[in-house]
mmCIF file of C-alpha atoms in Angstrom:
data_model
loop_
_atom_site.group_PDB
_atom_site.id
_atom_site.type_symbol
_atom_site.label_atom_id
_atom_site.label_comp_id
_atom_site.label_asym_id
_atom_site.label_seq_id
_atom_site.Cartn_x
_atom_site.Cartn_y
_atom_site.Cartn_z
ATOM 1 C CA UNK A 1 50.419 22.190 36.035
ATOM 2 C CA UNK A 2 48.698 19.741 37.631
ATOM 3 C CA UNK A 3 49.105 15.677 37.725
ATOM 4 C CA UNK A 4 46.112 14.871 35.652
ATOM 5 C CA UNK A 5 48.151 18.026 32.763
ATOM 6 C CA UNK A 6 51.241 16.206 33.379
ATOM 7 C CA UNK A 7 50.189 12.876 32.689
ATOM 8 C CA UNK A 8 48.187 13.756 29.985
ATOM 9 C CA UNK A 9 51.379 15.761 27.883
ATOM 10 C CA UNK A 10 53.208 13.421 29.303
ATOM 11 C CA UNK A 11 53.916 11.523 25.965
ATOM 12 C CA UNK A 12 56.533 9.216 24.689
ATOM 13 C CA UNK A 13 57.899 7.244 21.911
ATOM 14 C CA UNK A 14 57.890 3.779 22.205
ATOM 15 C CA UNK A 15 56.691 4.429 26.214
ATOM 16 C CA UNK A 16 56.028 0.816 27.171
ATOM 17 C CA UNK A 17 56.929 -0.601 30.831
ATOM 18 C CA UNK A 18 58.663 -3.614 29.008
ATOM 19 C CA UNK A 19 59.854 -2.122 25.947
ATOM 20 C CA UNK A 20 63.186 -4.069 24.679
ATOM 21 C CA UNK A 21 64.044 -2.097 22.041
ATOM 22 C CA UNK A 22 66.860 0.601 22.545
ATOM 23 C CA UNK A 23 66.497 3.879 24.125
ATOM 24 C CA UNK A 24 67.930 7.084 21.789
ATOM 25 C CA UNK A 25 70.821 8.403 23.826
ATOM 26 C CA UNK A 26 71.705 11.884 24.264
ATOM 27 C CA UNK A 27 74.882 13.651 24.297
ATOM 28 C CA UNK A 28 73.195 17.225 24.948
ATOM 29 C CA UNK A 29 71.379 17.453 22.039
ATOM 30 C CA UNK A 30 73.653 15.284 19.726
ATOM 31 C CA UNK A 31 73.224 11.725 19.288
ATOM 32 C CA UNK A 32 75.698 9.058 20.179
ATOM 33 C CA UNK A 33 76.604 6.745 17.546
ATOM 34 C CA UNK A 34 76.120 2.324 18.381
ATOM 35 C CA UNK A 35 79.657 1.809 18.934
ATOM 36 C CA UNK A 36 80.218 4.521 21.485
ATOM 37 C CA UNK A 37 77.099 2.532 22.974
ATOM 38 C CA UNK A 38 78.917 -0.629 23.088
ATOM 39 C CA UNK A 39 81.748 0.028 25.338
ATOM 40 C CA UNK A 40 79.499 2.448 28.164
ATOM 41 C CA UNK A 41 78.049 1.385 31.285
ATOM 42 C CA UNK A 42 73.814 1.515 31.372
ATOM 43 C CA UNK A 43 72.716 2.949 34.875
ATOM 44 C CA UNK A 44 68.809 3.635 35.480
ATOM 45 C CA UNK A 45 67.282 6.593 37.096
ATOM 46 C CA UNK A 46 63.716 7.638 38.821
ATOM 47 C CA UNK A 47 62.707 11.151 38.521
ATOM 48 C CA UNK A 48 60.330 11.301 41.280
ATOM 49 C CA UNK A 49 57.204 13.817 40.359
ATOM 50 C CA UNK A 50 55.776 14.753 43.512
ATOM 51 C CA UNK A 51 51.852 15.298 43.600
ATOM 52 C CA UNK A 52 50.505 17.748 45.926
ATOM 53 C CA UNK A 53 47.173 18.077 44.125
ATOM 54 C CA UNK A 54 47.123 21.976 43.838
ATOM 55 C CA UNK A 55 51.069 21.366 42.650
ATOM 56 C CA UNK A 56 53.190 19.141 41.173
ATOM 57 C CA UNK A 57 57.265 19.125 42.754
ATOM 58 C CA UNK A 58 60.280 17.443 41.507
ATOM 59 C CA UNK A 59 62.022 15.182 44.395
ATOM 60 C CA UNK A 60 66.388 15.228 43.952
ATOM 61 C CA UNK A 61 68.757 14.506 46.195
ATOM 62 C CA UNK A 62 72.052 15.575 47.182
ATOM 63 C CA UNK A 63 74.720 13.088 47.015
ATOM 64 C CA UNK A 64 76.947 12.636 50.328
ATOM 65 C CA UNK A 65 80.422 14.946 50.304
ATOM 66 C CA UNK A 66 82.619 11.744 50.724
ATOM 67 C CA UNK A 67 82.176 9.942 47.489
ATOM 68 C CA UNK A 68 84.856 9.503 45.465
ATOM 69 C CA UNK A 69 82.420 10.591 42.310
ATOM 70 C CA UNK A 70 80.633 13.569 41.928
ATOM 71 C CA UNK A 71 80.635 14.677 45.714
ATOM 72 C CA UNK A 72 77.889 16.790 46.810
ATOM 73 C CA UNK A 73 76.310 17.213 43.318
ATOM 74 C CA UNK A 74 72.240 17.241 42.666
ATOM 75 C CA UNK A 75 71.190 13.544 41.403
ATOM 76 C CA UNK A 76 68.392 11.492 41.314
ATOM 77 C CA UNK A 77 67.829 8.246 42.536
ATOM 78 C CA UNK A 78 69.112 5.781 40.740
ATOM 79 C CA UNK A 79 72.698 3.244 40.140
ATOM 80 C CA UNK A 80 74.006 0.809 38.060
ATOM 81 C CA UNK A 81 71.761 -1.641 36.134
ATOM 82 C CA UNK A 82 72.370 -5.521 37.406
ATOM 83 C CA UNK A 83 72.463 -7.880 35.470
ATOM 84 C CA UNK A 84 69.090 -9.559 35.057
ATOM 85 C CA UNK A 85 66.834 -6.501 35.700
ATOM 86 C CA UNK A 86 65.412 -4.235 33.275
ATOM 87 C CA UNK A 87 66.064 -0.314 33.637
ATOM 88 C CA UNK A 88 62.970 0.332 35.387
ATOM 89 C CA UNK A 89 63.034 -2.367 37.925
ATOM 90 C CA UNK A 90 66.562 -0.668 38.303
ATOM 91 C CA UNK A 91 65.342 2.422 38.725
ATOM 92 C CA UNK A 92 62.999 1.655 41.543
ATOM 93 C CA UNK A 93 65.428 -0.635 43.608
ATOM 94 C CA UNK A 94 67.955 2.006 43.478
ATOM 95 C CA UNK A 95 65.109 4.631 44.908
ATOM 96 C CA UNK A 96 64.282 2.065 47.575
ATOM 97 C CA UNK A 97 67.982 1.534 48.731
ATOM 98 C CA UNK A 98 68.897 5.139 48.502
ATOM 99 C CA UNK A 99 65.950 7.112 49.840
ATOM 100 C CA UNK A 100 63.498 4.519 51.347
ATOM 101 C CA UNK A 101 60.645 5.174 48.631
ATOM 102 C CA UNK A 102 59.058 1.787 48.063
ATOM 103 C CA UNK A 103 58.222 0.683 44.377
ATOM 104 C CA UNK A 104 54.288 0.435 45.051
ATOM 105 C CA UNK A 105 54.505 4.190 45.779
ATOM 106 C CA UNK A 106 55.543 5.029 42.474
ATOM 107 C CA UNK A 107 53.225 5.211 39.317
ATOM 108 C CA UNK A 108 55.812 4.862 36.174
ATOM 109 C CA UNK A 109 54.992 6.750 33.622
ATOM 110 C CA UNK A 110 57.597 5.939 31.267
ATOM 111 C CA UNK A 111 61.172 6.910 30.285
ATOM 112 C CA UNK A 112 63.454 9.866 28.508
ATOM 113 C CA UNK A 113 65.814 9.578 25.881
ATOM 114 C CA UNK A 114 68.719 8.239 28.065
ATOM 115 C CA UNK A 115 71.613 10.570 28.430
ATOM 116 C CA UNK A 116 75.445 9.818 27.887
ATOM 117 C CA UNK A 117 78.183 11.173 30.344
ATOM 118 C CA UNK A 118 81.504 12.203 30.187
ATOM 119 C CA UNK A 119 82.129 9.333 33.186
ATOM 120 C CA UNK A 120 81.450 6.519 30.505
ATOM 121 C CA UNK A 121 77.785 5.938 31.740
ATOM 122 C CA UNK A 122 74.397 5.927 29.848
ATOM 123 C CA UNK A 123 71.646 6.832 32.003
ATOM 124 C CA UNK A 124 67.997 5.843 31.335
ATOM 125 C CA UNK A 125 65.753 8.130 33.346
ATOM 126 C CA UNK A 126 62.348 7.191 34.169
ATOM 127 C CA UNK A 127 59.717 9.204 35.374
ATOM 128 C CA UNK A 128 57.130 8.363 37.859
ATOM 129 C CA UNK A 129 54.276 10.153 40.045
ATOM 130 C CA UNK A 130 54.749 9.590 43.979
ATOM 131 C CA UNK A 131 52.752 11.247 46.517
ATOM 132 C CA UNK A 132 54.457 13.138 49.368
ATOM 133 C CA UNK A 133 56.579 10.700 51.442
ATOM 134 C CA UNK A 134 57.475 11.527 55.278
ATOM 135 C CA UNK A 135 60.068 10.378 56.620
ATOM 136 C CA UNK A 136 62.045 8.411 53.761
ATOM 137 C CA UNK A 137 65.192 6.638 54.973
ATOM 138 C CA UNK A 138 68.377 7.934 53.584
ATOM 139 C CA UNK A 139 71.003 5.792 52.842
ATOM 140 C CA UNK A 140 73.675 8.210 54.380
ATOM 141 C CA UNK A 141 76.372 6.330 52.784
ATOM 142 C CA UNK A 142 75.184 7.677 49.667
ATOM 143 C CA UNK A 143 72.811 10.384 50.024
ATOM 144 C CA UNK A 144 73.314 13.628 52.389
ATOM 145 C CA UNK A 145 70.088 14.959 51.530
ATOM 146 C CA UNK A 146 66.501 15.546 49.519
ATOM 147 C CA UNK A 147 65.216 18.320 48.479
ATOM 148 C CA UNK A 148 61.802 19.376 45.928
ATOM 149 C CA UNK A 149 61.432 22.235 43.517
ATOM 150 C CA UNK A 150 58.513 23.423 41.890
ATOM 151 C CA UNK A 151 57.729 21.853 38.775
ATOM 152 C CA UNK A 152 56.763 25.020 37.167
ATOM 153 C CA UNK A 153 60.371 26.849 37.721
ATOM 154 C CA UNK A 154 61.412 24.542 34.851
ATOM 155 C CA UNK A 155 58.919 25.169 32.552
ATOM 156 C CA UNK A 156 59.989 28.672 31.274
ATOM 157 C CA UNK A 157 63.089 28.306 28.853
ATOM 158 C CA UNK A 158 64.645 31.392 30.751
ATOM 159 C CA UNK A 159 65.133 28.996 33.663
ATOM 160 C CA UNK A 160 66.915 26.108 31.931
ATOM 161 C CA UNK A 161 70.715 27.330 30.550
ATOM 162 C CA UNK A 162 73.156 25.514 28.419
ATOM 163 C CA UNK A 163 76.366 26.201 27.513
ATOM 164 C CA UNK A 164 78.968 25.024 24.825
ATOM 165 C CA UNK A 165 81.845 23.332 26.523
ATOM 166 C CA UNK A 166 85.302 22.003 24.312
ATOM 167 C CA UNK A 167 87.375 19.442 25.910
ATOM 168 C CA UNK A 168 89.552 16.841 24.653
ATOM 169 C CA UNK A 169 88.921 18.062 21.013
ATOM 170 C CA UNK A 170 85.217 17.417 21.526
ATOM 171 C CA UNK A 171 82.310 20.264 22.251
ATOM 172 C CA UNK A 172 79.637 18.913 24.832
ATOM 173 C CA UNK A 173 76.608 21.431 26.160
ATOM 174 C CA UNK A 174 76.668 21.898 29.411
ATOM 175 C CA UNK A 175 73.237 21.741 31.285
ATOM 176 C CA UNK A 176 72.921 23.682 34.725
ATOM 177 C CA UNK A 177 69.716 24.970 36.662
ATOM 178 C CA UNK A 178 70.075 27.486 39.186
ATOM 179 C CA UNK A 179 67.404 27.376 42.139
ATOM 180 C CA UNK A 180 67.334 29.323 45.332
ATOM 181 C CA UNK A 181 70.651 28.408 46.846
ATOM 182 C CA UNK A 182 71.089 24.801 44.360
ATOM 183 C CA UNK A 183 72.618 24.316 41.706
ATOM 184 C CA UNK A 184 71.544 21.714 39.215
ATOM 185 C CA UNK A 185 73.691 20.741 36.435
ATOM 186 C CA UNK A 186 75.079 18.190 33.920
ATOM 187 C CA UNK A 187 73.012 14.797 33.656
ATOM 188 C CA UNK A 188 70.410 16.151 35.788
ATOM 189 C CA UNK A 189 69.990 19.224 33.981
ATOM 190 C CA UNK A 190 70.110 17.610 30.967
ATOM 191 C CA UNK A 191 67.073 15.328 32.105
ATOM 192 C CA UNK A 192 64.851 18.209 33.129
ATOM 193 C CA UNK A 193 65.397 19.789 30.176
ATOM 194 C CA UNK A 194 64.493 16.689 27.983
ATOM 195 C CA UNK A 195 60.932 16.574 30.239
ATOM 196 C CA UNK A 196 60.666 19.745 29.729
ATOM 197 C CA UNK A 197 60.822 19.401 25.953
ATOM 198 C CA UNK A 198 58.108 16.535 26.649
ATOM 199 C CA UNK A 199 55.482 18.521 28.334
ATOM 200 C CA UNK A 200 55.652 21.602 25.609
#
């Protein structure tokens, strides 16, 4: 698939820059109800689409082994919305600080249902089109690492697992990705699958 596909299937509800109104939030595929909505933290993601003209990658990174949360696991960019910015600009500020990609690389094309985590956070991902970046600046404090994959290894449902999880009383579907020697799984899964579901 190429950028000019992508952008073209590339189609959202309610897919405005600005747009106020609240995002649908995912748990897996069930949907959270307000309240649970009131009492979670927002945080803003980019998912970087990288466009190589005869190929289109997906940019993650690798957060570093010392943090406290989530050590090591396969993110994207992205942190806690301040107060005073909208998810997007949030998005973008936290790719800046965190790998060096500066917001006038990035062309947004608009945001996923967000997705709810067992950590108490809502995530609102937003995708955007980059071209390849050398030598991005990794805040090592953070980040350990960056990698790409292929668009396309997402695309076939074969590729993309889920599985039923119980805890605490409550059943929650697990996302994960295998690819090469990573392993993507949880919120980031669950993202890629939701583009995924976009592009069909």
């Amino acid at each position: 698939m190429l950028a000019e596909q992508f952008c073209s299937r590339f189609v959202l509800t309610r897919n405005t820059l600005t747009a106020a109104s609240p995002l649908s939030v995912q748990k897996g595929p069930v949907p959270l109800t307000n309240s649970t909505r009131s009492t979670s933290q927002h945080a803003a993601v980019l998912v970087p689409i990288v466009d190589y003209g005869h190929q289109l990658k997906v940019l993650f990174t690798q957060r570093a082994l010392h943090l406290r949360h989530h050590p090591g696991q396969i993110s994207f960019p992205g942190g806690r919305i301040e107060p005073g910015e909208s998810s997007s600009q949030a998005a973008l500020r936290e790719a800046e600080e965190e790998i060096g990609l500066a917001s006038t690389e990035v062309t947004l094309l608009g945001r996923l249902p967000a997705q709810d985590t067992s950590t108490g956070f809502i995530i609102e991902p937003w995708v955007g089109i980059i071209s390849p970046q050398r030598g991005l600046q990794l805040q090592v404090s953070e980040v350990a690492a960056v990698f790409e994959v292929p668009l396309s290894h997402f695309l076939p449902q074969d590729n993309r697992h889920q599985l039923a999880l119980t805890l605490q009383g409550k059943t929650r579907q697990l996302h994960f990705m295998p690819y090469q020697d990573k392993f993507i799984w949880g919120a980031t899964a669950a993202i890629m699958h939701q583009l995924c579901l976009q592009l069909k």
